[in-house]
Amino acid sequence: AQNALLKTLEEPPGHTMMILVTSRERALLDTVRSRLRPVRFGPLSVAEIAAVLVSHAKLEAERANAIAPLARGGISRALALAQGEEPPVKELIDALGRAKTLDFAGAQSLAQDFFGGRDQAVENFELIARLLEEMLCFKLLGSELIAPAPEAAAAMAEIAARSDAAALAQVAVTALAAAVAVDEMANSRLQAEQFWIGA
């Protein structure tokens, strides 16, 4: 389909403006990308997402404020979270808290439970990176932890207090690298096992 579009992109009809929208730029062929001018849209703030969830999705403010930090700046992700299952925040925070004591069997179990499918793995690796970012801001800047529940915030504060900032940053970078690898067709469970063993 992309190859069929090339001629039109190269020589569009007069007075025509075409807008292609993608959330995964790497999925576009190089020949298509070379004919486009990229315009990047930054993530929305937590407050902006919460406001949209209240006004358009008709969520209560408390639930909107719990979902907004998990959406990673994307309104479509926030709406999907509002309509479907919430991500395994509690379980992933718990796993991060006991990462030092995880053995290979524990890493395999986490990989199977939360990283079995490609989309699920990418979502959860990105979620881990977001949680670690919150912990780093809390540890280094003293900022308030943005978490979906008070128990989650308490667990994140405890992990941040007993962890080295450089180690938290390294695990976050590793999580993002794993998300990219899975997005580029690496085996999701293998990436998860390697991530948890490294963490």
mmCIF file of C-alpha atoms in Angstrom, residues 39-185:
data_model
loop_
_atom_site.group_PDB
_atom_site.id
_atom_site.type_symbol
_atom_site.label_atom_id
_atom_site.label_comp_id
_atom_site.label_asym_id
_atom_site.label_seq_id
_atom_site.Cartn_x
_atom_site.Cartn_y
_atom_site.Cartn_z
ATOM 1 C CA VAL A 39 5.622 17.466 12.185
ATOM 2 C CA ARG A 40 5.890 16.065 15.708
ATOM 3 C CA PHE A 41 3.266 16.540 18.381
ATOM 4 C CA GLY A 42 4.449 16.532 21.971
ATOM 5 C CA PRO A 43 2.705 14.671 24.761
ATOM 6 C CA LEU A 44 -0.149 16.317 26.636
ATOM 7 C CA SER A 45 0.269 17.126 30.308
ATOM 8 C CA VAL A 46 -1.354 14.988 32.992
ATOM 9 C CA ALA A 47 -3.739 17.853 33.810
ATOM 10 C CA GLU A 48 -4.796 18.244 30.154
ATOM 11 C CA ILE A 49 -5.506 14.529 29.826
ATOM 12 C CA ALA A 50 -7.470 14.445 33.089
ATOM 13 C CA ALA A 51 -9.556 17.408 31.914
ATOM 14 C CA VAL A 52 -10.408 15.649 28.625
ATOM 15 C CA LEU A 53 -11.341 12.460 30.481
ATOM 16 C CA VAL A 54 -13.698 14.414 32.724
ATOM 17 C CA SER A 55 -15.264 16.538 29.965
ATOM 18 C CA HIS A 56 -15.470 14.041 27.089
ATOM 19 C CA ALA A 57 -15.334 10.573 28.672
ATOM 20 C CA LYS A 58 -17.520 11.746 31.586
ATOM 21 C CA LEU A 59 -15.246 10.148 34.191
ATOM 22 C CA GLU A 60 -15.235 11.229 37.804
ATOM 23 C CA ALA A 61 -12.287 13.488 38.590
ATOM 24 C CA GLU A 62 -10.695 10.943 40.930
ATOM 25 C CA ARG A 63 -10.641 8.207 38.264
ATOM 26 C CA ALA A 64 -9.499 10.653 35.565
ATOM 27 C CA ASN A 65 -6.599 11.768 37.774
ATOM 28 C CA ALA A 66 -5.620 8.130 38.343
ATOM 29 C CA ILE A 67 -5.648 7.258 34.629
ATOM 30 C CA ALA A 68 -4.024 10.429 33.258
ATOM 31 C CA PRO A 69 -0.451 9.717 34.465
ATOM 32 C CA LEU A 70 -0.570 6.258 32.889
ATOM 33 C CA ALA A 71 -1.483 7.584 29.439
ATOM 34 C CA ARG A 72 2.066 8.828 28.777
ATOM 35 C CA GLY A 73 0.794 12.010 27.150
ATOM 36 C CA GLY A 74 -1.593 10.389 24.679
ATOM 37 C CA ILE A 75 -5.321 11.047 24.687
ATOM 38 C CA SER A 76 -6.131 7.868 22.711
ATOM 39 C CA ARG A 77 -4.238 5.778 25.259
ATOM 40 C CA ALA A 78 -6.074 7.539 28.089
ATOM 41 C CA LEU A 79 -9.462 6.844 26.496
ATOM 42 C CA ALA A 80 -8.507 3.200 25.949
ATOM 43 C CA LEU A 81 -7.505 2.916 29.604
ATOM 44 C CA ALA A 82 -10.791 4.499 30.652
ATOM 45 C CA GLN A 83 -12.785 1.936 28.649
ATOM 46 C CA GLY A 84 -10.710 -1.186 29.213
ATOM 47 C CA GLU A 85 -8.569 -2.911 31.764
ATOM 48 C CA GLU A 86 -6.198 -0.737 33.713
ATOM 49 C CA PRO A 87 -2.500 -1.522 33.280
ATOM 50 C CA PRO A 88 -0.772 -3.666 35.925
ATOM 51 C CA VAL A 89 0.767 -0.725 37.794
ATOM 52 C CA LYS A 90 0.633 -2.341 41.233
ATOM 53 C CA GLU A 91 2.152 -5.589 39.957
ATOM 54 C CA LEU A 92 4.973 -3.838 38.092
ATOM 55 C CA ILE A 93 5.797 -1.596 41.060
ATOM 56 C CA ASP A 94 5.887 -4.688 43.268
ATOM 57 C CA ALA A 95 8.213 -6.416 40.786
ATOM 58 C CA LEU A 96 10.504 -3.376 40.689
ATOM 59 C CA GLY A 97 10.569 -3.377 44.489
ATOM 60 C CA ARG A 98 11.803 -6.965 44.609
ATOM 61 C CA ALA A 99 13.952 -6.856 41.459
ATOM 62 C CA LYS A 100 17.177 -7.407 43.429
ATOM 63 C CA THR A 101 15.930 -10.760 44.694
ATOM 64 C CA LEU A 102 14.356 -12.035 41.452
ATOM 65 C CA ASP A 103 15.744 -15.302 40.161
ATOM 66 C CA PHE A 104 15.400 -16.633 36.616
ATOM 67 C CA ALA A 105 12.104 -18.377 37.436
ATOM 68 C CA GLY A 106 10.703 -15.082 38.765
ATOM 69 C CA ALA A 107 11.843 -13.235 35.633
ATOM 70 C CA GLN A 108 10.241 -15.928 33.456
ATOM 71 C CA SER A 109 6.981 -15.655 35.368
ATOM 72 C CA LEU A 110 6.857 -11.862 34.946
ATOM 73 C CA ALA A 111 7.697 -12.217 31.240
ATOM 74 C CA GLN A 112 4.842 -14.660 30.755
ATOM 75 C CA ASP A 113 2.270 -12.710 32.785
ATOM 76 C CA PHE A 114 2.907 -9.162 31.573
ATOM 77 C CA PHE A 115 5.027 -9.312 28.409
ATOM 78 C CA GLY A 116 3.510 -12.197 26.430
ATOM 79 C CA GLY A 117 2.218 -10.200 23.472
ATOM 80 C CA ARG A 118 4.089 -7.556 21.501
ATOM 81 C CA ASP A 119 1.669 -4.685 22.213
ATOM 82 C CA GLN A 120 1.341 -5.663 25.875
ATOM 83 C CA ALA A 121 5.143 -5.798 26.228
ATOM 84 C CA VAL A 122 5.706 -2.390 24.625
ATOM 85 C CA GLU A 123 2.980 -0.831 26.798
ATOM 86 C CA ASN A 124 4.380 -2.344 29.994
ATOM 87 C CA PHE A 125 8.022 -1.495 29.231
ATOM 88 C CA GLU A 126 6.961 2.115 28.595
ATOM 89 C CA LEU A 127 4.904 2.079 31.789
ATOM 90 C CA ILE A 128 7.926 0.878 33.783
ATOM 91 C CA ALA A 129 10.011 3.706 32.312
ATOM 92 C CA ARG A 130 7.294 6.223 33.268
ATOM 93 C CA LEU A 131 7.117 4.891 36.841
ATOM 94 C CA LEU A 132 10.908 5.067 37.163
ATOM 95 C CA GLU A 133 10.875 8.616 35.782
ATOM 96 C CA GLU A 134 8.406 9.563 38.521
ATOM 97 C CA MET A 135 10.661 7.963 41.147
ATOM 98 C CA LEU A 136 13.696 9.837 39.829
ATOM 99 C CA CYS A 137 11.877 13.193 39.917
ATOM 100 C CA PHE A 138 10.732 12.418 43.448
ATOM 101 C CA LYS A 139 14.241 11.429 44.551
ATOM 102 C CA LEU A 140 16.220 14.184 42.841
ATOM 103 C CA LEU A 141 13.772 17.096 42.743
ATOM 104 C CA GLY A 142 11.487 16.342 45.657
ATOM 105 C CA SER A 143 8.492 16.541 43.341
ATOM 106 C CA GLU A 144 5.188 14.949 44.251
ATOM 107 C CA LEU A 145 4.803 11.388 42.992
ATOM 108 C CA ILE A 146 2.108 11.044 40.347
ATOM 109 C CA ALA A 147 0.591 7.619 40.928
ATOM 110 C CA PRO A 148 -2.842 6.078 40.350
ATOM 111 C CA ALA A 149 -3.363 5.304 44.047
ATOM 112 C CA PRO A 150 -1.873 6.305 47.426
ATOM 113 C CA GLU A 151 -0.559 2.743 47.976
ATOM 114 C CA ALA A 152 1.274 2.887 44.643
ATOM 115 C CA ALA A 153 2.798 6.259 45.560
ATOM 116 C CA ALA A 154 3.984 4.887 48.919
ATOM 117 C CA ALA A 155 5.599 1.859 47.262
ATOM 118 C CA MET A 156 7.280 4.069 44.650
ATOM 119 C CA ALA A 157 8.598 6.411 47.357
ATOM 120 C CA GLU A 158 10.045 3.438 49.243
ATOM 121 C CA ILE A 159 11.814 2.120 46.116
ATOM 122 C CA ALA A 160 13.163 5.599 45.327
ATOM 123 C CA ALA A 161 14.441 6.057 48.892
ATOM 124 C CA ARG A 162 16.461 2.846 48.917
ATOM 125 C CA SER A 163 17.705 3.001 45.308
ATOM 126 C CA ASP A 164 20.580 4.829 43.711
ATOM 127 C CA ALA A 165 19.459 7.518 41.232
ATOM 128 C CA ALA A 166 21.892 6.313 38.564
ATOM 129 C CA ALA A 167 20.550 2.772 38.903
ATOM 130 C CA LEU A 168 16.943 3.957 38.555
ATOM 131 C CA ALA A 169 17.902 5.919 35.443
ATOM 132 C CA GLN A 170 19.729 2.929 33.953
ATOM 133 C CA VAL A 171 16.765 0.610 34.497
ATOM 134 C CA ALA A 172 14.464 3.194 32.872
ATOM 135 C CA VAL A 173 16.769 3.449 29.842
ATOM 136 C CA THR A 174 16.879 -0.356 29.626
ATOM 137 C CA ALA A 175 13.065 -0.526 29.728
ATOM 138 C CA LEU A 176 12.777 1.977 26.871
ATOM 139 C CA ALA A 177 15.401 0.099 24.849
ATOM 140 C CA ALA A 178 13.442 -3.124 25.378
ATOM 141 C CA ALA A 179 10.228 -1.404 24.213
ATOM 142 C CA VAL A 180 11.968 -0.259 21.023
ATOM 143 C CA ALA A 181 13.443 -3.729 20.438
ATOM 144 C CA VAL A 182 10.036 -5.399 20.803
ATOM 145 C CA ASP A 183 8.472 -2.769 18.539
ATOM 146 C CA GLU A 184 11.107 -3.701 15.948
ATOM 147 C CA MET A 185 10.092 -7.385 16.171
#
